[in-house]
Amino acid sequence: MSASEPGRSGSANGTPNTAAHNGSAHSGSPRNGARGNGSRGNGLPRSARYSAISLLRRGLRSSPDWPRAWHTHELRDSYDVVIIGGGVHGLACAYYLAANHGITNVAVLDKGYLGGGGSGRNTAILRSNYLTPEGVRFYDRSLELYRNLATELNFNVMFSRKGHLTLAHNDSSLRTMHWRAEVNKLEGVDSSVIDPGEIKKLVPYLDTSAATRYPILGALYHPPGGIIRHDAVVWGYARAADAHGVHLHQQTEVIGIDTAKGQVTGVQLAGGRRIATGTVLNATAGWSSLISDMAGVRMPVQTSPLQAAVTEPVRPFLDAVVVSGTLHVYVSQTDRGELVFGASVDPFTSYSMRGSLDFIEGLAGHVLELMPALSKMRLLRQWAGLCDMTPDYSPIMGKTPVDGFYVDVGWGTYGFKAGPVSGETMAETIATGRPAELITSFGLDRFARGELVGEKGAAAVGH
């Protein structure tokens, strides 16, 4: 996530550096640069891959000389592509630009550290059981990429296929679950509605009796869903992108985007430095509308905090991700035994990332309605991230009215689930100058046309 100072913008009359402005004046897409050492879609160059032999050889040395996961580079005066935001979306795009399209003269800029924004503040739940056909196809491709990511990146991302349960506490919710299940099945995604008896077998600690305030009438069961280690995903993509020659610049704040005659020409950095480029991708969360404002592109986005919390570790007992939209809570258990809880976004627009007592009190009460046996567990910590919400709860991806300025924003609470497919499709869009097939429904112009992609019914909790 890369932030900026509101109200500051770069020069609008900058002249593009010839070496950086490799894209077409019409498409804003960069020319293919030198290819990395790996072949198309082949993950890491062989020289950068971890192996048991390398581990043994270094382990036997008195001074192992372990290689850095990624390197620190001097800022160049120009790049073919500049990506603002060093989270999973920005890093994945950089990796796929290099690995799939041979575009390696790429810079990823982040105000803080890699993965320090939404990628490090989410609850790391993966699923593809969405409501619209466009959403189901998109997130199912992301889940497919996640399943193979450890092999692709030669890095253990700790993917755990636990299964995902979305509980229904009333008739209208149950109807929505049946609707989603049928859409999922039509798109080839494994989802079905199960009854309280089957739910009890999957999660014995859930209170499925009829005596509760909000009885569980059924659930949408999605076996391919699960959890992953979000830090490992960020580190894996960062290492892989670096191995292909991408430059990763932390503590590098963007304060302006230069344009001339409707074309991006460069970015302005805090401290007075300027980078010339013909292609900029806004892959930020929380501050995405401020970054887009620098290029003169308005985004229909509102930013709200989303809080989460984690408990002390206990013996593993929860073998599925459990979600209740009615109670505004979801819970999963990590490999270390911690319970991770989340809820709905805070009911106000803010950039604050402070936790609140009100959240913890409400969360604890709703969790205990689902699983009373957890009453003695202790919460260790809580935190908040920022969610950029669009009117239809779907992202905004692709080109903008400013040539060479691309966006991958507006992810709400779904962003981490979509990291790999967003990187893959945005890399294709930038490299070819044409929207990838999976994101054609998510363009900014859909709001002007009134062709919204309504995903609110597939939100994990009520928003």
JSON list of C-alpha atoms in Angstrom, two decimals, residues 5-174:
[
{"chain": "A", "resi": 5, "resn": "GLU", "atom": "CA", "xyz": [-0.14, 13.60, 0.93]},
{"chain": "A", "resi": 6, "resn": "PRO", "atom": "CA", "xyz": [-3.61, 14.92, 0.00]},
{"chain": "A", "resi": 7, "resn": "GLY", "atom": "CA", "xyz": [-3.72, 18.05, -2.06]},
{"chain": "A", "resi": 8, "resn": "ARG", "atom": "CA", "xyz": [-0.26, 17.74, -3.61]},
{"chain": "A", "resi": 9, "resn": "SER", "atom": "CA", "xyz": [0.19, 17.01, -7.26]},
{"chain": "A", "resi": 10, "resn": "GLY", "atom": "CA", "xyz": [3.05, 16.84, -9.69]},
{"chain": "A", "resi": 11, "resn": "SER", "atom": "CA", "xyz": [3.63, 19.05, -12.70]},
{"chain": "A", "resi": 12, "resn": "ALA", "atom": "CA", "xyz": [1.10, 18.55, -15.43]},
{"chain": "A", "resi": 13, "resn": "ASN", "atom": "CA", "xyz": [3.44, 19.74, -18.15]},
{"chain": "A", "resi": 14, "resn": "GLY", "atom": "CA", "xyz": [6.33, 17.30, -17.72]},
{"chain": "A", "resi": 15, "resn": "THR", "atom": "CA", "xyz": [8.02, 15.92, -20.84]},
{"chain": "A", "resi": 16, "resn": "PRO", "atom": "CA", "xyz": [8.44, 12.14, -21.05]},
{"chain": "A", "resi": 17, "resn": "ASN", "atom": "CA", "xyz": [11.94, 10.76, -20.97]},
{"chain": "A", "resi": 18, "resn": "THR", "atom": "CA", "xyz": [12.53, 9.00, -24.28]},
{"chain": "A", "resi": 19, "resn": "ALA", "atom": "CA", "xyz": [14.12, 5.97, -22.65]},
{"chain": "A", "resi": 20, "resn": "ALA", "atom": "CA", "xyz": [11.14, 5.49, -20.37]},
{"chain": "A", "resi": 21, "resn": "HIS", "atom": "CA", "xyz": [8.34, 6.31, -22.75]},
{"chain": "A", "resi": 22, "resn": "ASN", "atom": "CA", "xyz": [8.41, 3.05, -24.66]},
{"chain": "A", "resi": 23, "resn": "GLY", "atom": "CA", "xyz": [4.67, 2.63, -24.94]},
{"chain": "A", "resi": 24, "resn": "SER", "atom": "CA", "xyz": [2.42, 3.50, -27.79]},
{"chain": "A", "resi": 25, "resn": "ALA", "atom": "CA", "xyz": [1.13, 7.05, -27.61]},
{"chain": "A", "resi": 26, "resn": "HIS", "atom": "CA", "xyz": [-2.33, 5.62, -28.02]},
{"chain": "A", "resi": 27, "resn": "SER", "atom": "CA", "xyz": [-2.33, 2.54, -25.81]},
{"chain": "A", "resi": 28, "resn": "GLY", "atom": "CA", "xyz": [0.05, 3.63, -23.07]},
{"chain": "A", "resi": 29, "resn": "SER", "atom": "CA", "xyz": [1.41, 0.08, -22.96]},
{"chain": "A", "resi": 30, "resn": "PRO", "atom": "CA", "xyz": [5.16, -0.46, -22.63]},
{"chain": "A", "resi": 31, "resn": "ARG", "atom": "CA", "xyz": [7.34, -2.15, -25.17]},
{"chain": "A", "resi": 32, "resn": "ASN", "atom": "CA", "xyz": [8.58, -5.60, -24.18]},
{"chain": "A", "resi": 33, "resn": "GLY", "atom": "CA", "xyz": [11.89, -5.23, -22.39]},
{"chain": "A", "resi": 34, "resn": "ALA", "atom": "CA", "xyz": [14.67, -7.75, -21.92]},
{"chain": "A", "resi": 35, "resn": "ARG", "atom": "CA", "xyz": [13.28, -11.08, -20.85]},
{"chain": "A", "resi": 36, "resn": "GLY", "atom": "CA", "xyz": [14.19, -12.61, -17.54]},
{"chain": "A", "resi": 37, "resn": "ASN", "atom": "CA", "xyz": [16.21, -15.81, -17.28]},
{"chain": "A", "resi": 38, "resn": "GLY", "atom": "CA", "xyz": [13.09, -17.94, -16.96]},
{"chain": "A", "resi": 39, "resn": "SER", "atom": "CA", "xyz": [10.80, -18.84, -19.82]},
{"chain": "A", "resi": 40, "resn": "ARG", "atom": "CA", "xyz": [7.24, -17.57, -20.08]},
{"chain": "A", "resi": 41, "resn": "GLY", "atom": "CA", "xyz": [5.25, -18.58, -17.00]},
{"chain": "A", "resi": 42, "resn": "ASN", "atom": "CA", "xyz": [8.14, -20.66, -15.68]},
{"chain": "A", "resi": 43, "resn": "GLY", "atom": "CA", "xyz": [8.35, -19.05, -12.24]},
{"chain": "A", "resi": 44, "resn": "LEU", "atom": "CA", "xyz": [11.88, -18.27, -11.08]},
{"chain": "A", "resi": 45, "resn": "PRO", "atom": "CA", "xyz": [15.15, -18.34, -13.01]},
{"chain": "A", "resi": 46, "resn": "ARG", "atom": "CA", "xyz": [16.99, -21.54, -12.11]},
{"chain": "A", "resi": 47, "resn": "SER", "atom": "CA", "xyz": [19.80, -19.61, -10.41]},
{"chain": "A", "resi": 48, "resn": "ALA", "atom": "CA", "xyz": [17.35, -18.12, -7.89]},
{"chain": "A", "resi": 49, "resn": "ARG", "atom": "CA", "xyz": [15.52, -21.30, -6.89]},
{"chain": "A", "resi": 50, "resn": "TYR", "atom": "CA", "xyz": [15.81, -22.77, -3.42]},
{"chain": "A", "resi": 51, "resn": "SER", "atom": "CA", "xyz": [16.83, -26.44, -3.23]},
{"chain": "A", "resi": 52, "resn": "ALA", "atom": "CA", "xyz": [17.61, -29.09, -0.63]},
{"chain": "A", "resi": 53, "resn": "ILE", "atom": "CA", "xyz": [21.18, -29.37, -1.94]},
{"chain": "A", "resi": 54, "resn": "SER", "atom": "CA", "xyz": [21.73, -25.62, -1.59]},
{"chain": "A", "resi": 55, "resn": "LEU", "atom": "CA", "xyz": [20.28, -25.67, 1.92]},
{"chain": "A", "resi": 56, "resn": "LEU", "atom": "CA", "xyz": [22.56, -28.56, 2.94]},
{"chain": "A", "resi": 57, "resn": "ARG", "atom": "CA", "xyz": [25.65, -27.01, 1.34]},
{"chain": "A", "resi": 58, "resn": "ARG", "atom": "CA", "xyz": [25.20, -23.66, 3.07]},
{"chain": "A", "resi": 59, "resn": "GLY", "atom": "CA", "xyz": [24.19, -25.28, 6.35]},
{"chain": "A", "resi": 60, "resn": "LEU", "atom": "CA", "xyz": [27.51, -27.11, 6.55]},
{"chain": "A", "resi": 61, "resn": "ARG", "atom": "CA", "xyz": [29.55, -23.94, 6.10]},
{"chain": "A", "resi": 62, "resn": "SER", "atom": "CA", "xyz": [30.83, -21.98, 9.07]},
{"chain": "A", "resi": 63, "resn": "SER", "atom": "CA", "xyz": [29.71, -18.78, 7.29]},
{"chain": "A", "resi": 64, "resn": "PRO", "atom": "CA", "xyz": [26.62, -19.83, 5.29]},
{"chain": "A", "resi": 65, "resn": "ASP", "atom": "CA", "xyz": [26.40, -16.60, 3.22]},
{"chain": "A", "resi": 66, "resn": "TRP", "atom": "CA", "xyz": [22.65, -16.86, 2.74]},
{"chain": "A", "resi": 67, "resn": "PRO", "atom": "CA", "xyz": [21.46, -14.82, -0.27]},
{"chain": "A", "resi": 68, "resn": "ARG", "atom": "CA", "xyz": [19.04, -11.93, 0.24]},
{"chain": "A", "resi": 69, "resn": "ALA", "atom": "CA", "xyz": [15.44, -12.66, -0.69]},
{"chain": "A", "resi": 70, "resn": "TRP", "atom": "CA", "xyz": [15.40, -9.46, -2.73]},
{"chain": "A", "resi": 71, "resn": "HIS", "atom": "CA", "xyz": [17.87, -6.68, -3.36]},
{"chain": "A", "resi": 72, "resn": "THR", "atom": "CA", "xyz": [18.08, -2.95, -2.82]},
{"chain": "A", "resi": 73, "resn": "HIS", "atom": "CA", "xyz": [18.59, -0.95, -6.00]},
{"chain": "A", "resi": 74, "resn": "GLU", "atom": "CA", "xyz": [19.33, 2.67, -6.79]},
{"chain": "A", "resi": 75, "resn": "LEU", "atom": "CA", "xyz": [16.37, 4.48, -8.32]},
{"chain": "A", "resi": 76, "resn": "ARG", "atom": "CA", "xyz": [16.68, 4.84, -12.05]},
{"chain": "A", "resi": 77, "resn": "ASP", "atom": "CA", "xyz": [15.69, 8.07, -13.77]},
{"chain": "A", "resi": 78, "resn": "SER", "atom": "CA", "xyz": [13.19, 6.16, -15.90]},
{"chain": "A", "resi": 79, "resn": "TYR", "atom": "CA", "xyz": [11.27, 2.89, -16.00]},
{"chain": "A", "resi": 80, "resn": "ASP", "atom": "CA", "xyz": [8.97, 1.31, -18.55]},
{"chain": "A", "resi": 81, "resn": "VAL", "atom": "CA", "xyz": [6.35, 0.69, -15.84]},
{"chain": "A", "resi": 82, "resn": "VAL", "atom": "CA", "xyz": [5.96, 2.20, -12.39]},
{"chain": "A", "resi": 83, "resn": "ILE", "atom": "CA", "xyz": [3.67, 0.37, -9.96]},
{"chain": "A", "resi": 84, "resn": "ILE", "atom": "CA", "xyz": [2.46, 2.34, -6.94]},
{"chain": "A", "resi": 85, "resn": "GLY", "atom": "CA", "xyz": [1.77, -0.04, -4.06]},
{"chain": "A", "resi": 86, "resn": "GLY", "atom": "CA", "xyz": [4.01, -2.81, -2.72]},
{"chain": "A", "resi": 87, "resn": "GLY", "atom": "CA", "xyz": [1.29, -5.21, -1.63]},
{"chain": "A", "resi": 88, "resn": "VAL", "atom": "CA", "xyz": [0.26, -8.50, -3.19]},
{"chain": "A", "resi": 89, "resn": "HIS", "atom": "CA", "xyz": [-1.47, -6.81, -6.16]},
{"chain": "A", "resi": 90, "resn": "GLY", "atom": "CA", "xyz": [1.46, -4.61, -7.11]},
{"chain": "A", "resi": 91, "resn": "LEU", "atom": "CA", "xyz": [4.08, -7.30, -6.59]},
{"chain": "A", "resi": 92, "resn": "ALA", "atom": "CA", "xyz": [2.06, -9.92, -8.47]},
{"chain": "A", "resi": 93, "resn": "CYS", "atom": "CA", "xyz": [1.64, -7.57, -11.42]},
{"chain": "A", "resi": 94, "resn": "ALA", "atom": "CA", "xyz": [5.37, -6.85, -11.45]},
{"chain": "A", "resi": 95, "resn": "TYR", "atom": "CA", "xyz": [6.17, -10.56, -11.34]},
{"chain": "A", "resi": 96, "resn": "TYR", "atom": "CA", "xyz": [3.79, -11.50, -14.17]},
{"chain": "A", "resi": 97, "resn": "LEU", "atom": "CA", "xyz": [4.96, -8.56, -16.30]},
{"chain": "A", "resi": 98, "resn": "ALA", "atom": "CA", "xyz": [8.47, -10.01, -16.10]},
{"chain": "A", "resi": 99, "resn": "ALA", "atom": "CA", "xyz": [7.73, -13.75, -16.10]},
{"chain": "A", "resi": 100, "resn": "ASN", "atom": "CA", "xyz": [4.88, -13.81, -18.65]},
{"chain": "A", "resi": 101, "resn": "HIS", "atom": "CA", "xyz": [5.63, -10.80, -20.86]},
{"chain": "A", "resi": 102, "resn": "GLY", "atom": "CA", "xyz": [9.35, -10.15, -20.54]},
{"chain": "A", "resi": 103, "resn": "ILE", "atom": "CA", "xyz": [8.87, -6.58, -19.27]},
{"chain": "A", "resi": 104, "resn": "THR", "atom": "CA", "xyz": [11.55, -6.28, -16.61]},
{"chain": "A", "resi": 105, "resn": "ASN", "atom": "CA", "xyz": [12.30, -2.54, -16.49]},
{"chain": "A", "resi": 106, "resn": "VAL", "atom": "CA", "xyz": [9.69, -2.15, -13.76]},
{"chain": "A", "resi": 107, "resn": "ALA", "atom": "CA", "xyz": [9.70, -0.29, -10.42]},
{"chain": "A", "resi": 108, "resn": "VAL", "atom": "CA", "xyz": [7.41, -1.07, -7.49]},
{"chain": "A", "resi": 109, "resn": "LEU", "atom": "CA", "xyz": [7.16, 1.92, -5.14]},
{"chain": "A", "resi": 110, "resn": "ASP", "atom": "CA", "xyz": [5.81, 1.79, -1.61]},
{"chain": "A", "resi": 111, "resn": "LYS", "atom": "CA", "xyz": [5.57, 4.53, 0.99]},
{"chain": "A", "resi": 112, "resn": "GLY", "atom": "CA", "xyz": [6.32, 2.04, 3.78]},
{"chain": "A", "resi": 113, "resn": "TYR", "atom": "CA", "xyz": [7.51, -1.55, 3.53]},
{"chain": "A", "resi": 114, "resn": "LEU", "atom": "CA", "xyz": [6.41, -4.35, 1.24]},
{"chain": "A", "resi": 115, "resn": "GLY", "atom": "CA", "xyz": [3.15, -5.90, 2.46]},
{"chain": "A", "resi": 116, "resn": "GLY", "atom": "CA", "xyz": [2.73, -3.27, 5.18]},
{"chain": "A", "resi": 117, "resn": "GLY", "atom": "CA", "xyz": [-0.73, -2.20, 4.02]},
{"chain": "A", "resi": 118, "resn": "GLY", "atom": "CA", "xyz": [-3.80, -4.28, 3.33]},
{"chain": "A", "resi": 119, "resn": "SER", "atom": "CA", "xyz": [-1.73, -7.33, 2.39]},
{"chain": "A", "resi": 120, "resn": "GLY", "atom": "CA", "xyz": [-0.43, -7.56, 5.95]},
{"chain": "A", "resi": 121, "resn": "ARG", "atom": "CA", "xyz": [-3.66, -6.58, 7.70]},
{"chain": "A", "resi": 122, "resn": "ASN", "atom": "CA", "xyz": [-6.20, -9.01, 6.28]},
{"chain": "A", "resi": 123, "resn": "THR", "atom": "CA", "xyz": [-7.44, -12.34, 7.63]},
{"chain": "A", "resi": 124, "resn": "ALA", "atom": "CA", "xyz": [-6.00, -14.33, 4.68]},
{"chain": "A", "resi": 125, "resn": "ILE", "atom": "CA", "xyz": [-9.20, -16.20, 3.75]},
{"chain": "A", "resi": 126, "resn": "LEU", "atom": "CA", "xyz": [-9.47, -17.59, 0.21]},
{"chain": "A", "resi": 127, "resn": "ARG", "atom": "CA", "xyz": [-12.65, -18.52, -1.65]},
{"chain": "A", "resi": 128, "resn": "SER", "atom": "CA", "xyz": [-14.38, -18.22, -5.01]},
{"chain": "A", "resi": 129, "resn": "ASN", "atom": "CA", "xyz": [-18.06, -18.72, -4.08]},
{"chain": "A", "resi": 130, "resn": "TYR", "atom": "CA", "xyz": [-19.23, -15.32, -5.27]},
{"chain": "A", "resi": 131, "resn": "LEU", "atom": "CA", "xyz": [-22.61, -14.23, -6.59]},
{"chain": "A", "resi": 132, "resn": "THR", "atom": "CA", "xyz": [-22.12, -12.91, -10.12]},
{"chain": "A", "resi": 133, "resn": "PRO", "atom": "CA", "xyz": [-20.78, -15.09, -12.95]},
{"chain": "A", "resi": 134, "resn": "GLU", "atom": "CA", "xyz": [-18.07, -12.47, -13.59]},
{"chain": "A", "resi": 135, "resn": "GLY", "atom": "CA", "xyz": [-16.97, -12.57, -9.96]},
{"chain": "A", "resi": 136, "resn": "VAL", "atom": "CA", "xyz": [-17.04, -16.37, -9.71]},
{"chain": "A", "resi": 137, "resn": "ARG", "atom": "CA", "xyz": [-14.86, -16.82, -12.80]},
{"chain": "A", "resi": 138, "resn": "PHE", "atom": "CA", "xyz": [-12.43, -14.14, -11.66]},
{"chain": "A", "resi": 139, "resn": "TYR", "atom": "CA", "xyz": [-11.92, -15.39, -8.10]},
{"chain": "A", "resi": 140, "resn": "ASP", "atom": "CA", "xyz": [-11.85, -19.03, -9.14]},
{"chain": "A", "resi": 141, "resn": "ARG", "atom": "CA", "xyz": [-8.86, -18.27, -11.38]},
{"chain": "A", "resi": 142, "resn": "SER", "atom": "CA", "xyz": [-7.22, -16.60, -8.37]},
{"chain": "A", "resi": 143, "resn": "LEU", "atom": "CA", "xyz": [-7.84, -19.68, -6.23]},
{"chain": "A", "resi": 144, "resn": "GLU", "atom": "CA", "xyz": [-6.31, -21.85, -8.95]},
{"chain": "A", "resi": 145, "resn": "LEU", "atom": "CA", "xyz": [-3.20, -19.66, -8.97]},
{"chain": "A", "resi": 146, "resn": "TYR", "atom": "CA", "xyz": [-3.01, -19.75, -5.17]},
{"chain": "A", "resi": 147, "resn": "ARG", "atom": "CA", "xyz": [-3.13, -23.56, -5.14]},
{"chain": "A", "resi": 148, "resn": "ASN", "atom": "CA", "xyz": [-0.04, -23.73, -7.37]},
{"chain": "A", "resi": 149, "resn": "LEU", "atom": "CA", "xyz": [1.74, -20.67, -5.99]},
{"chain": "A", "resi": 150, "resn": "ALA", "atom": "CA", "xyz": [4.24, -22.49, -3.78]},
{"chain": "A", "resi": 151, "resn": "THR", "atom": "CA", "xyz": [5.52, -24.44, -6.79]},
{"chain": "A", "resi": 152, "resn": "GLU", "atom": "CA", "xyz": [5.40, -21.42, -9.10]},
{"chain": "A", "resi": 153, "resn": "LEU", "atom": "CA", "xyz": [7.36, -19.15, -6.74]},
{"chain": "A", "resi": 154, "resn": "ASN", "atom": "CA", "xyz": [9.51, -21.85, -5.09]},
{"chain": "A", "resi": 155, "resn": "PHE", "atom": "CA", "xyz": [8.30, -20.51, -1.74]},
{"chain": "A", "resi": 156, "resn": "ASN", "atom": "CA", "xyz": [6.06, -22.13, 0.89]},
{"chain": "A", "resi": 157, "resn": "VAL", "atom": "CA", "xyz": [2.96, -19.92, 1.10]},
{"chain": "A", "resi": 158, "resn": "MET", "atom": "CA", "xyz": [1.26, -22.31, 3.55]},
{"chain": "A", "resi": 159, "resn": "PHE", "atom": "CA", "xyz": [-2.02, -22.73, 1.67]},
{"chain": "A", "resi": 160, "resn": "SER", "atom": "CA", "xyz": [-4.50, -24.76, 3.72]},
{"chain": "A", "resi": 161, "resn": "ARG", "atom": "CA", "xyz": [-7.68, -25.99, 2.06]},
{"chain": "A", "resi": 162, "resn": "LYS", "atom": "CA", "xyz": [-10.08, -26.06, 5.00]},
{"chain": "A", "resi": 163, "resn": "GLY", "atom": "CA", "xyz": [-13.45, -25.49, 3.37]},
{"chain": "A", "resi": 164, "resn": "HIS", "atom": "CA", "xyz": [-15.61, -22.39, 3.76]},
{"chain": "A", "resi": 165, "resn": "LEU", "atom": "CA", "xyz": [-19.04, -22.19, 5.44]},
{"chain": "A", "resi": 166, "resn": "THR", "atom": "CA", "xyz": [-21.35, -19.18, 5.02]},
{"chain": "A", "resi": 167, "resn": "LEU", "atom": "CA", "xyz": [-24.15, -19.58, 7.57]},
{"chain": "A", "resi": 168, "resn": "ALA", "atom": "CA", "xyz": [-27.79, -18.71, 6.94]},
{"chain": "A", "resi": 169, "resn": "HIS", "atom": "CA", "xyz": [-29.89, -17.64, 9.93]},
{"chain": "A", "resi": 170, "resn": "ASN", "atom": "CA", "xyz": [-33.13, -16.72, 8.16]},
{"chain": "A", "resi": 171, "resn": "ASP", "atom": "CA", "xyz": [-35.15, -17.64, 5.07]},
{"chain": "A", "resi": 172, "resn": "SER", "atom": "CA", "xyz": [-33.91, -14.75, 2.92]},
{"chain": "A", "resi": 173, "resn": "SER", "atom": "CA", "xyz": [-30.27, -15.63, 3.64]},
{"chain": "A", "resi": 174, "resn": "LEU", "atom": "CA", "xyz": [-30.96, -19.27, 2.81]}
]
